[in-house]
Amino acid sequence: MNKVLITRRLPAPVDSLLAQAGCAVDLIDSEAAPERAELLRRLSGCAAVLATATERIDGEALEAAGTGLRVVANCAVGYDNIDVLLCRRRGVVVTNTPDVLTEATADLAWALILATARRVVEGDRWVRSGAWPGWAPSQLLGVELCGATLGIVGAGRIGTAVARRSAGFGMAVRYAHPRAAPELERALGAQRLSLDELLRASDIVSLHVPFREENRRMIGARELGLMRPGALLINTARGALVDEAALVQALRSGRIRAGLDVYEAEPRLAPGLAELPNTVLLPHLGSATLVTRTRMARMAAENIIAVLAGRPPLNPVG
Ligand code: GLV
């Protein structure tokens, strides 16, 4: 029987799906990420692992699994936690969960855009504190979305879904992407710009590029300095795309505001970030709806079942 490790308790009972397919399932039945030592121990002898974005599947993990490992199915669209090149060299298939989380993640980006633009969290805290003195004409003035320019960095599936939602708000759309995105240009009149041009032109900059070593800290002090005064930076992609120390500096100066769902060293925050009132900070909730997380878990399990049955994976990466 093929041993399959599931590294976390998931919101869908995919252990039974895998068991029905003849796999011997080892479920680490915990909400929390497994300790590294436990992960390495439980990987031993696995033919497949269903991992989440917080488990690092690198050379050490592949060694721990041994030569019988055939597939790593990431229950996430991003797969920067996996050494894909090394997997390929060792003949291990890597899969992810694209498409099923696009709409939920785009919704969450908009939750951050609205909350950051209209200072929703500051307002909520004020009301709860009992210190709110009642309505006043100049309280918590925010950014008007109608007529504002939305800058999408990365016009892939999620970036496109975020841009599509802007039509209801009456916004102009700009995007930075290696290739033209005719759908965005046709449907929304979106204009393609270089990253620098986009940063200068946008009232809201929303990041939607996958993390790769070459785009580590692509938004640094220089790029933050190009943003318009009063602009918002929204990140639902990966924390390491942003130089967080530079972001804290820029936020401290009060020039920009930020809505973040992801951080470079989750769950740790960059020093000073949590104290800043001009930020909305979420705990990596992009795909966190029951429907989406259920679809992701099933998709990851179906990839494992396909590979172990000798069929091509449904969602290969790399
Ligand atoms: C979550 O961060 C994902 O990549 O799906």
XYZ file of C-alpha atoms and ligand atoms in Angstrom:
323
model
C 0.000 0.000 0.000
C 1.225 3.521 -0.805
C 1.782 5.597 2.291
C 0.430 9.151 1.993
C 1.252 11.806 4.568
C -1.255 14.640 5.127
C 0.662 17.302 7.031
C -2.332 19.075 8.651
C -5.958 18.609 9.582
C -7.908 19.909 6.560
C -11.500 21.159 6.362
C -12.418 18.299 3.973
C -12.106 14.609 4.830
C -9.718 13.799 1.996
C -8.101 11.083 4.097
C -11.136 8.909 3.311
C -10.877 9.769 -0.403
C -7.244 8.645 -0.372
C -8.041 5.551 1.696
C -10.788 4.573 -0.795
C -8.138 4.831 -3.518
C -6.096 2.236 -1.633
C -3.620 4.524 0.149
C -2.423 4.088 3.721
C -3.033 7.570 5.097
C -0.950 9.095 7.863
C -2.728 12.284 8.976
C -0.958 14.745 11.271
C -4.242 15.620 12.925
C -3.460 19.125 14.108
C -4.481 22.673 13.181
C -0.934 23.861 13.808
C 1.966 23.342 11.413
C 3.942 20.237 12.356
C 7.275 20.653 14.106
C 10.087 20.132 11.620
C 11.386 16.999 13.383
C 7.944 15.433 13.362
C 7.437 16.277 9.680
C 10.759 14.652 8.776
C 9.993 11.563 10.858
C 6.500 11.112 9.403
C 7.753 11.628 5.816
C 9.845 8.481 6.026
C 8.686 5.869 3.530
C 5.970 8.042 1.937
C 4.922 7.671 -1.697
C 3.067 10.982 -1.529
C 2.723 14.005 0.691
C -0.214 16.395 0.810
C 1.435 19.529 2.178
C 0.340 23.098 2.872
C 2.278 26.276 2.102
C 3.885 26.324 5.556
C 5.761 23.007 5.204
C 9.217 23.378 3.649
C 9.780 20.517 1.233
C 13.505 20.870 0.533
C 16.462 18.525 0.148
C 16.318 17.482 3.795
C 12.600 16.646 3.550
C 13.094 14.727 0.303
C 15.951 12.755 1.898
C 13.746 12.016 4.896
C 11.000 10.719 2.606
C 13.383 8.446 0.738
C 13.438 7.232 -2.836
C 9.835 5.984 -2.841
C 8.402 9.503 -2.888
C 6.508 10.113 -6.141
C 4.400 13.218 -5.605
C 4.231 16.331 -3.449
C 0.738 17.835 -3.712
C 0.691 21.354 -2.303
C -2.667 22.471 -0.966
C -1.993 26.037 -2.183
C -1.562 27.809 -5.487
C 1.878 29.132 -4.471
C 4.625 26.550 -4.202
C 7.639 28.546 -3.065
C 7.802 26.220 -0.022
C 8.897 23.387 -2.335
C 12.252 22.883 -4.031
C 10.643 22.128 -7.382
C 13.938 21.813 -9.250
C 15.249 19.211 -6.828
C 11.925 17.341 -6.969
C 12.178 17.233 -10.749
C 15.753 15.891 -10.560
C 14.577 13.170 -8.216
C 11.574 12.309 -10.390
C 9.079 13.628 -7.827
C 5.988 15.299 -9.320
C 4.879 18.586 -7.734
C 1.285 19.831 -7.989
C -0.641 22.866 -6.739
C -4.281 24.026 -6.510
C -4.855 26.764 -9.117
C -8.227 28.226 -10.203
C -10.307 26.931 -7.277
C -9.051 29.705 -4.994
C -9.002 32.578 -7.486
C -12.358 34.142 -6.593
C -12.003 33.764 -2.820
C -8.549 35.341 -2.907
C -9.745 38.199 -5.121
C -12.601 38.821 -2.656
C -10.104 38.994 0.191
C -7.945 41.470 -1.728
C -11.040 43.631 -2.047
C -11.805 43.239 1.652
C -8.344 44.709 2.263
C -8.746 47.440 -0.358
C -12.038 48.601 1.161
C -10.919 48.246 4.765
C -7.683 50.138 4.125
C -9.203 52.836 1.913
C -12.084 53.552 4.297
C -10.178 53.000 7.556
C -12.637 50.336 8.671
C -10.453 48.749 11.344
C -9.447 52.079 12.890
C -13.133 53.004 13.032
C -14.119 49.687 14.599
C -11.444 50.031 17.304
C -12.496 53.599 18.052
C -16.163 52.736 18.473
C -15.376 49.738 20.703
C -12.968 51.782 22.845
C -15.811 54.011 24.013
C -13.730 57.078 23.055
C -15.616 57.951 19.862
C -17.230 61.344 20.512
C -19.914 60.978 17.810
C -20.079 62.022 14.148
C -17.820 64.837 12.975
C -17.148 66.157 9.467
C -13.427 65.436 9.344
C -13.229 62.069 11.121
C -11.242 59.219 9.561
C -11.377 60.582 6.047
C -10.423 57.875 3.574
C -9.681 57.298 -0.100
C -12.550 57.621 -2.612
C -12.575 54.512 -4.810
C -14.778 55.900 -7.571
C -12.450 57.619 -10.021
C -9.301 56.172 -8.408
C -6.700 54.161 -10.306
C -6.122 50.525 -9.394
C -2.651 49.200 -10.246
C -2.453 45.431 -10.567
C 1.044 43.966 -10.316
C 0.784 40.544 -11.949
C -2.190 40.014 -14.272
C -2.509 36.266 -13.786
C -5.666 34.541 -12.581
C -5.994 36.328 -9.234
C -4.790 39.726 -10.465
C -7.321 39.556 -13.304
C -10.141 38.601 -10.897
C -9.242 41.557 -8.650
C -9.212 43.907 -11.649
C -12.603 42.576 -12.852
C -14.211 43.504 -9.531
C -13.100 47.136 -9.908
C -15.697 47.723 -12.654
C -18.408 48.037 -10.004
C -16.462 50.800 -8.281
C -15.871 52.998 -11.323
C -12.080 52.782 -11.236
C -9.393 53.041 -13.896
C -7.158 49.965 -14.153
C -3.438 49.803 -14.905
C -1.400 46.615 -14.835
C 2.222 45.522 -14.901
C 2.795 42.088 -16.408
C 5.399 40.481 -18.672
C 2.794 40.014 -21.418
C -0.219 41.993 -22.603
C -3.541 40.924 -21.052
C -6.064 41.513 -23.859
C -9.002 40.450 -21.647
C -8.249 43.270 -19.194
C -7.656 45.775 -21.951
C -10.885 44.907 -23.772
C -13.210 44.526 -20.793
C -11.864 47.279 -18.544
C -9.846 49.562 -20.776
C -6.852 48.594 -18.659
C -3.476 49.941 -19.690
C -0.204 48.031 -19.389
C 2.645 49.940 -17.727
C 6.099 49.204 -16.393
C 6.206 48.605 -12.631
C 7.691 52.064 -12.026
C 5.047 53.753 -14.165
C 2.307 51.805 -12.405
C 3.586 52.770 -8.953
C 3.590 56.436 -9.975
C 0.129 56.263 -11.575
C -1.894 54.247 -9.045
C -3.919 55.174 -5.987
C -4.063 51.498 -5.023
C -1.287 49.032 -5.820
C -2.242 45.362 -5.408
C 0.379 42.602 -5.663
C -0.459 39.341 -7.451
C 2.833 37.812 -8.539
C 4.108 34.419 -7.377
C 7.162 34.567 -5.140
C 10.443 33.587 -6.782
C 13.943 34.346 -5.586
C 14.367 36.918 -8.385
C 11.415 38.994 -7.183
C 12.327 38.909 -3.490
C 11.708 42.447 -2.152
C 10.700 43.750 -5.576
C 8.855 46.458 -3.642
C 11.642 48.154 -1.712
C 12.340 51.685 -0.460
C 12.806 53.002 -4.016
C 9.516 51.543 -5.251
C 7.606 52.673 -2.157
C 9.036 56.135 -2.769
C 7.497 56.133 -6.261
C 3.984 55.580 -4.888
C 1.630 58.538 -4.771
C 1.175 60.251 -1.412
C -1.888 58.705 0.218
C -1.747 55.575 -1.974
C -2.466 52.073 -0.647
C -0.271 48.986 -0.965
C -2.259 45.728 -0.847
C -0.487 42.370 -0.585
C -2.345 39.061 -0.741
C 0.474 37.264 -2.612
C 3.643 36.604 -0.579
C 5.270 38.699 2.139
C 8.779 38.377 0.736
C 7.797 40.414 -2.343
C 8.030 43.489 -0.102
C 10.986 44.827 1.859
C 9.096 44.947 5.142
C 11.611 47.153 6.956
C 11.311 49.725 4.152
C 7.525 49.387 4.267
C 7.470 50.106 8.009
C 9.559 53.248 7.339
C 7.210 54.394 4.578
C 4.146 53.735 6.735
C 5.698 55.557 9.690
C 6.161 58.624 7.531
C 2.399 58.540 6.909
C 2.894 58.846 3.097
C 1.090 55.605 2.272
C -1.257 53.039 3.851
C -1.102 49.243 3.584
C -3.437 46.263 3.718
C -1.521 43.021 4.186
C -2.541 39.373 4.329
C 0.954 37.906 4.045
C 4.324 38.457 5.744
C 7.873 37.359 5.018
C 8.370 35.299 8.190
C 4.822 34.295 9.136
C 3.550 34.385 11.815
C 6.192 36.935 12.870
C 5.666 40.545 11.832
C 8.365 43.054 10.896
C 9.308 45.135 13.962
C 7.027 48.144 14.292
C 4.364 46.978 11.818
C 1.744 46.015 14.401
C 1.883 49.443 16.064
C 1.053 51.403 12.918
C -2.557 52.616 12.671
C -2.413 53.084 8.887
C -2.310 49.327 8.218
C -4.869 46.559 8.093
C -3.232 43.242 8.973
C -4.902 39.893 8.252
C -3.627 36.390 9.125
C -3.102 34.954 5.596
C -6.806 34.467 4.869
C -6.716 34.706 1.047
C -8.359 31.370 0.255
C -10.052 30.923 3.630
C -13.644 30.036 2.801
C -15.014 26.589 3.540
C -15.982 26.050 -0.103
C -12.558 27.014 -1.433
C -10.481 25.187 1.165
C -12.600 22.069 0.570
C -11.991 22.290 -3.178
C -8.259 22.805 -2.619
C -7.963 19.757 -0.366
C -9.866 17.587 -2.844
C -7.765 18.827 -5.735
C -4.547 18.025 -3.888
C -5.845 14.534 -3.046
C -6.963 13.932 -6.644
C -3.481 14.846 -7.874
C -1.999 12.255 -5.527
C -4.485 9.598 -6.600
C -3.730 10.264 -10.279
C 0.047 10.078 -9.894
C -0.021 6.967 -7.706
C -2.317 5.290 -10.256
C 0.229 6.037 -12.987
C -1.877 8.769 -14.590
C -0.629 12.294 -15.369
C -1.115 14.826 -12.567
C -4.007 17.243 -13.007
C -2.114 20.335 -11.856
C 1.631 19.834 -12.320
C 4.050 22.697 -11.679
C 7.678 23.242 -12.581
C -1.826 30.490 -0.281
O -1.088 31.298 0.144
C -1.699 29.865 -1.554
O -0.653 30.007 -2.210
O -2.641 29.159 -1.948
